[in-house]
C-alpha atoms as a PDB file:
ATOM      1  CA  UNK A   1      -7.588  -4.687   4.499  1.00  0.00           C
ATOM      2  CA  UNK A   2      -5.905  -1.625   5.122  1.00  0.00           C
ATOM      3  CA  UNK A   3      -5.539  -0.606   8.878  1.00  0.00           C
ATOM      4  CA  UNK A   4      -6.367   2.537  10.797  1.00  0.00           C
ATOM      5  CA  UNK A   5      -3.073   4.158  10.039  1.00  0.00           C
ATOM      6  CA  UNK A   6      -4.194   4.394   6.514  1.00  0.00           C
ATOM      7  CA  UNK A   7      -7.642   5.787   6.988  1.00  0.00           C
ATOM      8  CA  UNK A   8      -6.928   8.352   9.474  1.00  0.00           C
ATOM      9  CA  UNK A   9      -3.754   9.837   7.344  1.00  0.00           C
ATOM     10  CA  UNK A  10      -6.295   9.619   4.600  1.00  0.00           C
ATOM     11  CA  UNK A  11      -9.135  11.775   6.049  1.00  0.00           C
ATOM     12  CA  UNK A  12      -9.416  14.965   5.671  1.00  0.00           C
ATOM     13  CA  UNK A  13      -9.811  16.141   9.404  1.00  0.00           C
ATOM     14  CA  UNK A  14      -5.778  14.566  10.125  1.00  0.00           C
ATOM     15  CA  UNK A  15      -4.115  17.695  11.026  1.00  0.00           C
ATOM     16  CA  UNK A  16      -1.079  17.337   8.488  1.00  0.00           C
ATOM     17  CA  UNK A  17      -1.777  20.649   6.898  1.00  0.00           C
ATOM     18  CA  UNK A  18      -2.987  19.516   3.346  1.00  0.00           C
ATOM     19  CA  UNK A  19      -6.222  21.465   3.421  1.00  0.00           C
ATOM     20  CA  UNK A  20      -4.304  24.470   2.393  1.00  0.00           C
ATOM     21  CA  UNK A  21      -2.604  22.867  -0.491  1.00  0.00           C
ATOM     22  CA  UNK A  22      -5.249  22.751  -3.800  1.00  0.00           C
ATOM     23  CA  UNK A  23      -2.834  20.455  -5.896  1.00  0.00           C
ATOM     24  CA  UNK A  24      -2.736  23.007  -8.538  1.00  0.00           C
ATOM     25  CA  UNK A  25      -6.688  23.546  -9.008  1.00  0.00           C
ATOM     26  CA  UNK A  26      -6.659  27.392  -7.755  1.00  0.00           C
ATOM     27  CA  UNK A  27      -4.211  28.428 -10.540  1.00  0.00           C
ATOM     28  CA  UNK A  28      -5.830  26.079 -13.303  1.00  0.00           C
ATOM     29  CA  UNK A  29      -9.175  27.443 -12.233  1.00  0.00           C
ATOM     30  CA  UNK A  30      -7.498  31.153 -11.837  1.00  0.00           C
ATOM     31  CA  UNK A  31      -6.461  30.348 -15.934  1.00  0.00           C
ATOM     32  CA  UNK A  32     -10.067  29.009 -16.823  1.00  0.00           C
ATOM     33  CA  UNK A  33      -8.798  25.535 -17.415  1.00  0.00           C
ATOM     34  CA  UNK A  34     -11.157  24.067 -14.398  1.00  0.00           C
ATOM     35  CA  UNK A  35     -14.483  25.988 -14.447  1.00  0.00           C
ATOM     36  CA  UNK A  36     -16.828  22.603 -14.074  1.00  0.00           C
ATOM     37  CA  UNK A  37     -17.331  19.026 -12.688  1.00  0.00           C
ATOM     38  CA  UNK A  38     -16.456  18.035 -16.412  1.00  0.00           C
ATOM     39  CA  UNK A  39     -12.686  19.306 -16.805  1.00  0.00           C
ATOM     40  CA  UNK A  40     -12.440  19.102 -12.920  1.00  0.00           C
ATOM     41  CA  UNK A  41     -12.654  15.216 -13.530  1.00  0.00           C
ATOM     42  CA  UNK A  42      -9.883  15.750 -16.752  1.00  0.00           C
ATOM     43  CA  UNK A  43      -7.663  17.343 -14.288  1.00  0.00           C
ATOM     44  CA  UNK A  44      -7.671  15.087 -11.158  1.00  0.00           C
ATOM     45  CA  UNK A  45      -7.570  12.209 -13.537  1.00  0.00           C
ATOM     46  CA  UNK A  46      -4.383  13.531 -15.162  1.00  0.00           C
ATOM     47  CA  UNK A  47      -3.041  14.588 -12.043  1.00  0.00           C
ATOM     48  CA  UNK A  48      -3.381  10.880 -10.219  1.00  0.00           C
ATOM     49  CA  UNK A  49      -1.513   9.499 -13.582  1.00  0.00           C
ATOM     50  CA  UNK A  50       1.471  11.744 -12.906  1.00  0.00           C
ATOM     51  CA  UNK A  51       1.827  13.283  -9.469  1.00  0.00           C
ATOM     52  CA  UNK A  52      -0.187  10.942  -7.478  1.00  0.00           C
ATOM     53  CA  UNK A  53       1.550   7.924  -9.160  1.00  0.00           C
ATOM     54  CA  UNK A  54       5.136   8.828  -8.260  1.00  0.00           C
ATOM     55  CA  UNK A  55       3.559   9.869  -4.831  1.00  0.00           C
ATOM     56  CA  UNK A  56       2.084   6.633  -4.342  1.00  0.00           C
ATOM     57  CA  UNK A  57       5.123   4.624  -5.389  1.00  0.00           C
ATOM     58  CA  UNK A  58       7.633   6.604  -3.299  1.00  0.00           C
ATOM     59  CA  UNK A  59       4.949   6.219   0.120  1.00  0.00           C
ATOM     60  CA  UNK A  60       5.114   2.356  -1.004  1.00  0.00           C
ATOM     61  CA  UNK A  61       8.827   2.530  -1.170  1.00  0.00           C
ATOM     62  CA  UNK A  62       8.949   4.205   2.456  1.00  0.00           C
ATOM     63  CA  UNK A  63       6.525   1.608   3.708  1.00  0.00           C
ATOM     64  CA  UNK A  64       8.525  -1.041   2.737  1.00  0.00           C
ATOM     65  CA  UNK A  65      11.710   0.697   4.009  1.00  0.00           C
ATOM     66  CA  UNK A  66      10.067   1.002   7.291  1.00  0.00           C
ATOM     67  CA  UNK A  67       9.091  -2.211   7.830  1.00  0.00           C
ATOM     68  CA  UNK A  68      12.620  -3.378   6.728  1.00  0.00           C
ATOM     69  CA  UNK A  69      14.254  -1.245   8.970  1.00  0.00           C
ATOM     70  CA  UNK A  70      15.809   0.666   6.401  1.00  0.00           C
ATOM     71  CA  UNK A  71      19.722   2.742   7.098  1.00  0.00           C
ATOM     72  CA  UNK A  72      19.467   6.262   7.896  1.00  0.00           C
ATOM     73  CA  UNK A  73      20.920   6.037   4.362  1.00  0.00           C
ATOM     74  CA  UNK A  74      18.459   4.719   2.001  1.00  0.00           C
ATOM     75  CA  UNK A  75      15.844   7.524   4.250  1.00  0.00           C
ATOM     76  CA  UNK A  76      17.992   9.787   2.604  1.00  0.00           C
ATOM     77  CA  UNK A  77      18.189   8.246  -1.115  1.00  0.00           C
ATOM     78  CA  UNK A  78      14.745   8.310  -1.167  1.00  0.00           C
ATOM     79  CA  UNK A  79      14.210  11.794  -0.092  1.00  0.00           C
ATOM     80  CA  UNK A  80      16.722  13.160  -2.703  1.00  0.00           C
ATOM     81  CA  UNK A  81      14.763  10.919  -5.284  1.00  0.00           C
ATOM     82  CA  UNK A  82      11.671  12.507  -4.673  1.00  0.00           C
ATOM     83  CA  UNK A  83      13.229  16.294  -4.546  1.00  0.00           C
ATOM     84  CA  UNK A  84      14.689  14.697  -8.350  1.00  0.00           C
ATOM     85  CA  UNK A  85      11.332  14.363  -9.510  1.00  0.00           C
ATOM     86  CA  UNK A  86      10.145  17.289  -8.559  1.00  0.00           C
ATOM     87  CA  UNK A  87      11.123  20.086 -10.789  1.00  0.00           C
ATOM     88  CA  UNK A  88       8.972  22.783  -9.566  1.00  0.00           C
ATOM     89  CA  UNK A  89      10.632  24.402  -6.477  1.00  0.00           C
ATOM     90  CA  UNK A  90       7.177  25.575  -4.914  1.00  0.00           C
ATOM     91  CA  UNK A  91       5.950  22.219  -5.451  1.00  0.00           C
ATOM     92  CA  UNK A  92       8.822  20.516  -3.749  1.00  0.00           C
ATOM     93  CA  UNK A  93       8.531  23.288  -0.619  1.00  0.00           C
ATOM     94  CA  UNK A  94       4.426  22.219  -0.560  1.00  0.00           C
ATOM     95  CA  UNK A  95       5.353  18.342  -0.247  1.00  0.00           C
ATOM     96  CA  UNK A  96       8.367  19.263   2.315  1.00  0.00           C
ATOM     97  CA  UNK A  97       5.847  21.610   4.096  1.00  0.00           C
ATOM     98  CA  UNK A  98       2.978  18.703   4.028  1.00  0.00           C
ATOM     99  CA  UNK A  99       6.004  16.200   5.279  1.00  0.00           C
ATOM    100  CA  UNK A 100       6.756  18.222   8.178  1.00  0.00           C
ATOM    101  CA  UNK A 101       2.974  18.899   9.517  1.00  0.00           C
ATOM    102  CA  UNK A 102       2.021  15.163   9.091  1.00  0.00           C
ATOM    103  CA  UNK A 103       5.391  13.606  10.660  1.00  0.00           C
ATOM    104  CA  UNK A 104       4.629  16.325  13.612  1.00  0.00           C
ATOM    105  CA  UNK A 105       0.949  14.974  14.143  1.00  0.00           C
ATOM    106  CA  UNK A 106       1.609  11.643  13.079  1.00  0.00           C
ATOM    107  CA  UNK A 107       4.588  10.425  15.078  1.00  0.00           C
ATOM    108  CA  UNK A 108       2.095  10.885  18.161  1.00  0.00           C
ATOM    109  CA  UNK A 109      -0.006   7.846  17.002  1.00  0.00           C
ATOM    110  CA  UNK A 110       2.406   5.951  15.104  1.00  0.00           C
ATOM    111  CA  UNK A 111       6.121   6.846  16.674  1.00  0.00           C
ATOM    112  CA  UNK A 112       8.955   4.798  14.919  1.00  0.00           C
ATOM    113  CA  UNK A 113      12.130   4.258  14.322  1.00  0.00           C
ATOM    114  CA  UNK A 114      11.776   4.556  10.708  1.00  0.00           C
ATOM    115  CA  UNK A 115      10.276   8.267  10.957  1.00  0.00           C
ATOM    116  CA  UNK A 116      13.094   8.945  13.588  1.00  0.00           C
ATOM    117  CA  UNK A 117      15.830   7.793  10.616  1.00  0.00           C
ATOM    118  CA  UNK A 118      13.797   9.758   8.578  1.00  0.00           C
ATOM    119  CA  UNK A 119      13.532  13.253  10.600  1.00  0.00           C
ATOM    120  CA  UNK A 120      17.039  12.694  11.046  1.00  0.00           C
ATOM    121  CA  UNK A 121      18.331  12.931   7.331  1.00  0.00           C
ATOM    122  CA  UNK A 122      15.364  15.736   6.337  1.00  0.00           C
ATOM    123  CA  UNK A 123      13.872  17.772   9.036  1.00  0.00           C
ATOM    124  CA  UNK A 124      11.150  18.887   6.382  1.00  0.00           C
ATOM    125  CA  UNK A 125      11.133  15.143   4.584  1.00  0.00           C
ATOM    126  CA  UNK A 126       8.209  15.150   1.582  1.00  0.00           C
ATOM    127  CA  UNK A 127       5.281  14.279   1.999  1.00  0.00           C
ATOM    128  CA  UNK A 128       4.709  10.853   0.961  1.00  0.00           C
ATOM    129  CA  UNK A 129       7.787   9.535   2.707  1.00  0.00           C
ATOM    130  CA  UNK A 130       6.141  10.836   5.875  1.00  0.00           C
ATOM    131  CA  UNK A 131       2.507   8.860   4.585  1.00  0.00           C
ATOM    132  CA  UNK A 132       4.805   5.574   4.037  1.00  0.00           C
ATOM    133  CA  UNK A 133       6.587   5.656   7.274  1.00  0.00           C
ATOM    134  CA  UNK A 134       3.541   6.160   9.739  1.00  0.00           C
ATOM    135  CA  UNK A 135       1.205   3.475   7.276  1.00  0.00           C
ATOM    136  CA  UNK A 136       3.643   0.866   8.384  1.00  0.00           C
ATOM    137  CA  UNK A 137       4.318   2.171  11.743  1.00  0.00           C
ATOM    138  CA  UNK A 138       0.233   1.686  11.605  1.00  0.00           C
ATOM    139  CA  UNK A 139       0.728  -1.933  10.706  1.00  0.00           C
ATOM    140  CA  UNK A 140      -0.406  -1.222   6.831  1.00  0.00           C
ATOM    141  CA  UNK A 141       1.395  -2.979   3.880  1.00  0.00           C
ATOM    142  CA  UNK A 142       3.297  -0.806   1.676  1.00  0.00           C
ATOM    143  CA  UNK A 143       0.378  -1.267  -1.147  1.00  0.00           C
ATOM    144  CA  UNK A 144      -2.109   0.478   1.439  1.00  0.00           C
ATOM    145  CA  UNK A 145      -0.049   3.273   1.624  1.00  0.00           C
ATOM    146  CA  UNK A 146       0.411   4.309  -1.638  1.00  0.00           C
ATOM    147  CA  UNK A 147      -3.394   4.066  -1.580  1.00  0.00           C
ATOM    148  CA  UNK A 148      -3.870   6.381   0.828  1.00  0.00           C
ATOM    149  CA  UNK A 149      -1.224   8.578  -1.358  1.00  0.00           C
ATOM    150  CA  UNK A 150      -2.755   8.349  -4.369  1.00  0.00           C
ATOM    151  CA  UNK A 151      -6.557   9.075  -2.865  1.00  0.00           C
ATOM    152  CA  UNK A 152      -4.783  12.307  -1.187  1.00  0.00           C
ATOM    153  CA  UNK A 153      -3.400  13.330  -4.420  1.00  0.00           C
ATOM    154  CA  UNK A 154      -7.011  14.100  -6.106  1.00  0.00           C
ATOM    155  CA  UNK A 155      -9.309  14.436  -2.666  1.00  0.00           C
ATOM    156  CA  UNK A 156      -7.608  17.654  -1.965  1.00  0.00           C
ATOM    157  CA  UNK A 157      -7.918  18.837  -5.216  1.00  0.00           C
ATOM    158  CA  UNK A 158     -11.177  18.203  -5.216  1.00  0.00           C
ATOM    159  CA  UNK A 159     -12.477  19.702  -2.174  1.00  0.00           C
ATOM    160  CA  UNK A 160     -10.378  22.975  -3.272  1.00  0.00           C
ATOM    161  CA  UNK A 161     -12.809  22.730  -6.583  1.00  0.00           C
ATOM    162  CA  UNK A 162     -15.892  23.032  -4.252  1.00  0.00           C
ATOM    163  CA  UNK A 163     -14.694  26.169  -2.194  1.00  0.00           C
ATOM    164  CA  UNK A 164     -13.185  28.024  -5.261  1.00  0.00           C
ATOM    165  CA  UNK A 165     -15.941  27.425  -7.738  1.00  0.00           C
ATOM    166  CA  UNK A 166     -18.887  26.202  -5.572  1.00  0.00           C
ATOM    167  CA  UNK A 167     -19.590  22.719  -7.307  1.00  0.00           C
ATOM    168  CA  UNK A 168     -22.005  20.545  -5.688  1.00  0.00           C
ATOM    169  CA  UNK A 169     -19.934  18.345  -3.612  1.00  0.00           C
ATOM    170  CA  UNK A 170     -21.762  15.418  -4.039  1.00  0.00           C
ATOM    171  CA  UNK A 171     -21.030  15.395  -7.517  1.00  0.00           C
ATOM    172  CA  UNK A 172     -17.873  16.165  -7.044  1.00  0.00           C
ATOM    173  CA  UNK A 173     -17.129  12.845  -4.407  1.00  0.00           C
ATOM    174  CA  UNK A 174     -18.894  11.020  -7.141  1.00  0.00           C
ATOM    175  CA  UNK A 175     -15.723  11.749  -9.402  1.00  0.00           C
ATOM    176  CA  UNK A 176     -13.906  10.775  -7.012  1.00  0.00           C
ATOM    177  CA  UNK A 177     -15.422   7.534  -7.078  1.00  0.00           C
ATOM    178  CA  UNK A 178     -15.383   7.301 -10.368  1.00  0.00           C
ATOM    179  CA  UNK A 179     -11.770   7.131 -10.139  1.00  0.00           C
ATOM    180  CA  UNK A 180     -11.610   4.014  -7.856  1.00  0.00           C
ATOM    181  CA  UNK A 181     -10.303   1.448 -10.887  1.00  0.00           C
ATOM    182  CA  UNK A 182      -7.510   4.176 -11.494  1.00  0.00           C
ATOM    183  CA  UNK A 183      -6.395   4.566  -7.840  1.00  0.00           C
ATOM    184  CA  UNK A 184      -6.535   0.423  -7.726  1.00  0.00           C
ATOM    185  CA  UNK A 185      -4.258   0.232 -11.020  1.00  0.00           C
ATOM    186  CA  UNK A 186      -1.616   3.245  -9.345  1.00  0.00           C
ATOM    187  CA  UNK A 187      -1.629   1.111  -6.152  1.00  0.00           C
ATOM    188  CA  UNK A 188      -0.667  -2.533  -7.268  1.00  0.00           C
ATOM    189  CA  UNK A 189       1.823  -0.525  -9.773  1.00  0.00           C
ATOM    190  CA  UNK A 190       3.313   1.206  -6.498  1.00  0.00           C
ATOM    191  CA  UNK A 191       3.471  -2.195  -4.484  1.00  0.00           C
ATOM    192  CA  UNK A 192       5.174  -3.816  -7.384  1.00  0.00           C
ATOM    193  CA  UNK A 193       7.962  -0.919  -7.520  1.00  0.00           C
ATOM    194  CA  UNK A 194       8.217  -1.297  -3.095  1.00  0.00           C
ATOM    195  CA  UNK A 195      11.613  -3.094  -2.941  1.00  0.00           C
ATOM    196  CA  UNK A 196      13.206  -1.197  -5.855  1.00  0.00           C
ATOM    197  CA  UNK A 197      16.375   1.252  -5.795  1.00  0.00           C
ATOM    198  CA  UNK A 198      15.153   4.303  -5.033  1.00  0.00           C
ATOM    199  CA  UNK A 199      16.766   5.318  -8.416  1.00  0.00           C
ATOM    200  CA  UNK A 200      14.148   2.517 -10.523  1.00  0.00           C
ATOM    201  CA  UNK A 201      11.266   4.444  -8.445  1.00  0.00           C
ATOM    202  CA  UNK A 202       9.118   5.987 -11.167  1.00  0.00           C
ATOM    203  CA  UNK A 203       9.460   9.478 -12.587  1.00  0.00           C
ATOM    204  CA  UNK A 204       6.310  10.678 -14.087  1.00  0.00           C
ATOM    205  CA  UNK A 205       6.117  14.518 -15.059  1.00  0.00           C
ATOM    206  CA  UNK A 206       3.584  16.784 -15.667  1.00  0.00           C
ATOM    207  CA  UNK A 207       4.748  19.881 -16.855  1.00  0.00           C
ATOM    208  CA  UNK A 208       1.333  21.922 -16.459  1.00  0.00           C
ATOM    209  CA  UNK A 209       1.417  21.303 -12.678  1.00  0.00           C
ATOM    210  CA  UNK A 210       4.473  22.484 -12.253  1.00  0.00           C
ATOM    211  CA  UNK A 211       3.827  25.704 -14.228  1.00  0.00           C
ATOM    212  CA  UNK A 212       0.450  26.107 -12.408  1.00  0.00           C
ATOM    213  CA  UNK A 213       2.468  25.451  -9.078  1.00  0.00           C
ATOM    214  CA  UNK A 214       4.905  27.921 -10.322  1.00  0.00           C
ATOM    215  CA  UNK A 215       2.632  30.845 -11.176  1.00  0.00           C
ATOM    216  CA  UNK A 216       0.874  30.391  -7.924  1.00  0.00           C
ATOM    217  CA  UNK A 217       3.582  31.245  -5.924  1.00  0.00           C
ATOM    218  CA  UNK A 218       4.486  34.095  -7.987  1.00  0.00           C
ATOM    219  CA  UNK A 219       0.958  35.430  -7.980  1.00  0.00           C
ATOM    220  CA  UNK A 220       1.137  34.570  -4.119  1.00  0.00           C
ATOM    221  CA  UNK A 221       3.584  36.837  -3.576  1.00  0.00           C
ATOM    222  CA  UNK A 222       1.814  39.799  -4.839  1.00  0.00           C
ATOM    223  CA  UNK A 223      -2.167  38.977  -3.445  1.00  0.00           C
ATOM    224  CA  UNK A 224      -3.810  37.090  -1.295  1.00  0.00           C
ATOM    225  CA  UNK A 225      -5.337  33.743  -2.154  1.00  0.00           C
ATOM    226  CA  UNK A 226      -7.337  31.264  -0.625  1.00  0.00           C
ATOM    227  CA  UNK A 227      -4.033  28.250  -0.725  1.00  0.00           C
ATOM    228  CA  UNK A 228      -1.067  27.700   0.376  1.00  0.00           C
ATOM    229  CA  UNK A 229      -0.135  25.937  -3.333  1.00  0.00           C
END
C-alpha cells in the first residue's frame, strides 16, 4: 500500500512548483496538435510511455538508493543519467527547477540523509530523484514511487489541458483513469529496473516533447504565457 509520502508528493496542492510546468501541452495545443479530450488522451498516453517511464524508473532507482544508503557517488551517477536522457535543455532546467522546489518543501516532512547526499552533489537535482528520495524517506517502496512519478507525468498535463482549452475536467480525470493499467505496467517495469546501474536505467525518447519543450522556451522569451514549460 503506498504510504503518505507518496500521496502527498502526488497531489496537486504539494508546493513543489509543478503547477506551472504543462508537460508540453501549451505548445502542442499552441500547434493545434491537442484541441480535444480525444488527442489530449493520444498525448498523455504517449507521453507516460516515454517521459513518464524513464521518470518513473529513475524515482524507483533513487528510492532504492535511499533506502540502501547509497554514496554521495551513485547520487551523482544518477543525476548525470537523467541530465543524459534528457536532450532538450529547457526540459532538463524544468525537471532541475521541479527538483529544487520539491526537495525545498519536501525535506521538511521527510528530512534524510539520502536527500542531504543528494543536495550535496546537485543543488538543483531533477525532479524524480527528489520524488524517489522523500518516497522512501516516507517509508514507500521504490515501486510506489515511480507510481507517484509516472501519475505526475500526465496529471499535470492534464490539468494544463483544462485551463488552456477549457475541457470539462471530469472528463478529463476520467482519462486519467483510463490510464490506470498503463501507469500499473510503467510501475512494476520501474521496480524491476530499482537495483540496476544507473547506466542500464532506461532511456526512452520522445523527440516531439522535446521540440515542443524547445519552442516553448523560445516563444517564452518573446510573450507571455500561461507556463513555466
Amino acid at each position: 500500500m503506498a504510504g503518505l509520502a507518496v500521496l502527498a508528493l502526488a497531489d496537486a496542492r504539494f508546493p513543489g512548483g509543478g503547477h506551472v510546468h504543462s508537460g508540453g501541452v501549451e505548445e502542442a495545443a499552441r500547434q493545434g496538435l491537442v484541441t480535444d479530450v480525444s488527442n489530449l488522451r493520444e498525448f498523455l498516453s504517449g507521453r507516460l510511455r516515454s517521459a513518464g517511464s524513464v521518470q518513473g524508473a529513475f524515482a524507483a532507482a533513487a528510492a532504492h538508493a535511499a533506502l540502501r544508503s547509497a554514496p554521495h557517488e551513485h547520487w551523482r551517477d544518477l543525476d548525470a543519467e537523467f541530465d543524459a536522457r534528457t536532450p532538450s535543455p529547457a526540459q532538463r532546467a524544468a525537471s532541475r527547477a521541479q527538483g529544487r522546489g520539491t526537495a525545498r518543501s519536501g525535506r521538511i516532512a521527510w528530512p534524510s540523509a539520502a536527500l542531504d547526499r543528494l543536495l550535496a552533489v546537485s543543488p538543483r537535482p531533477h525532479h524524480p530523484l527528489v520524488l524517489g528520495a522523500l518516497a522512501a524517506g516516507g517509508g514507500t517502496a521504490p515501486r510506489d514511487a515511480a507510481l507517484a512519478a509516472g501519475y505526475l507525468a500526465i496529471s499535470g498535463p492534464s490539468s494544463a489541458a483544462v485551463r488552456l482549452l477549457g475541457l470539462d475536467p471530469l472528463v478529463v480525470n476520467g482519462v486519467l483513469a483510463g490510464l490506470a493499467a498503463e501507469l500499473d505496467e510503467l510501475a512494476d517495469r520501474a521496480a524491476a529496473f530499482a537495483g540496476a546501474d544507473p547506466a542500464e536505467l532506461p532511456a526512452s525518447s520522445a523527440p516531439a516533447l522535446d521540440l515542443f519543450a524547445e519552442a516553448h522556451e523560445r516563444r517564452h522569451q518573446d510573450e507571455v504565457r500561461l507556463f513555466a514549460s
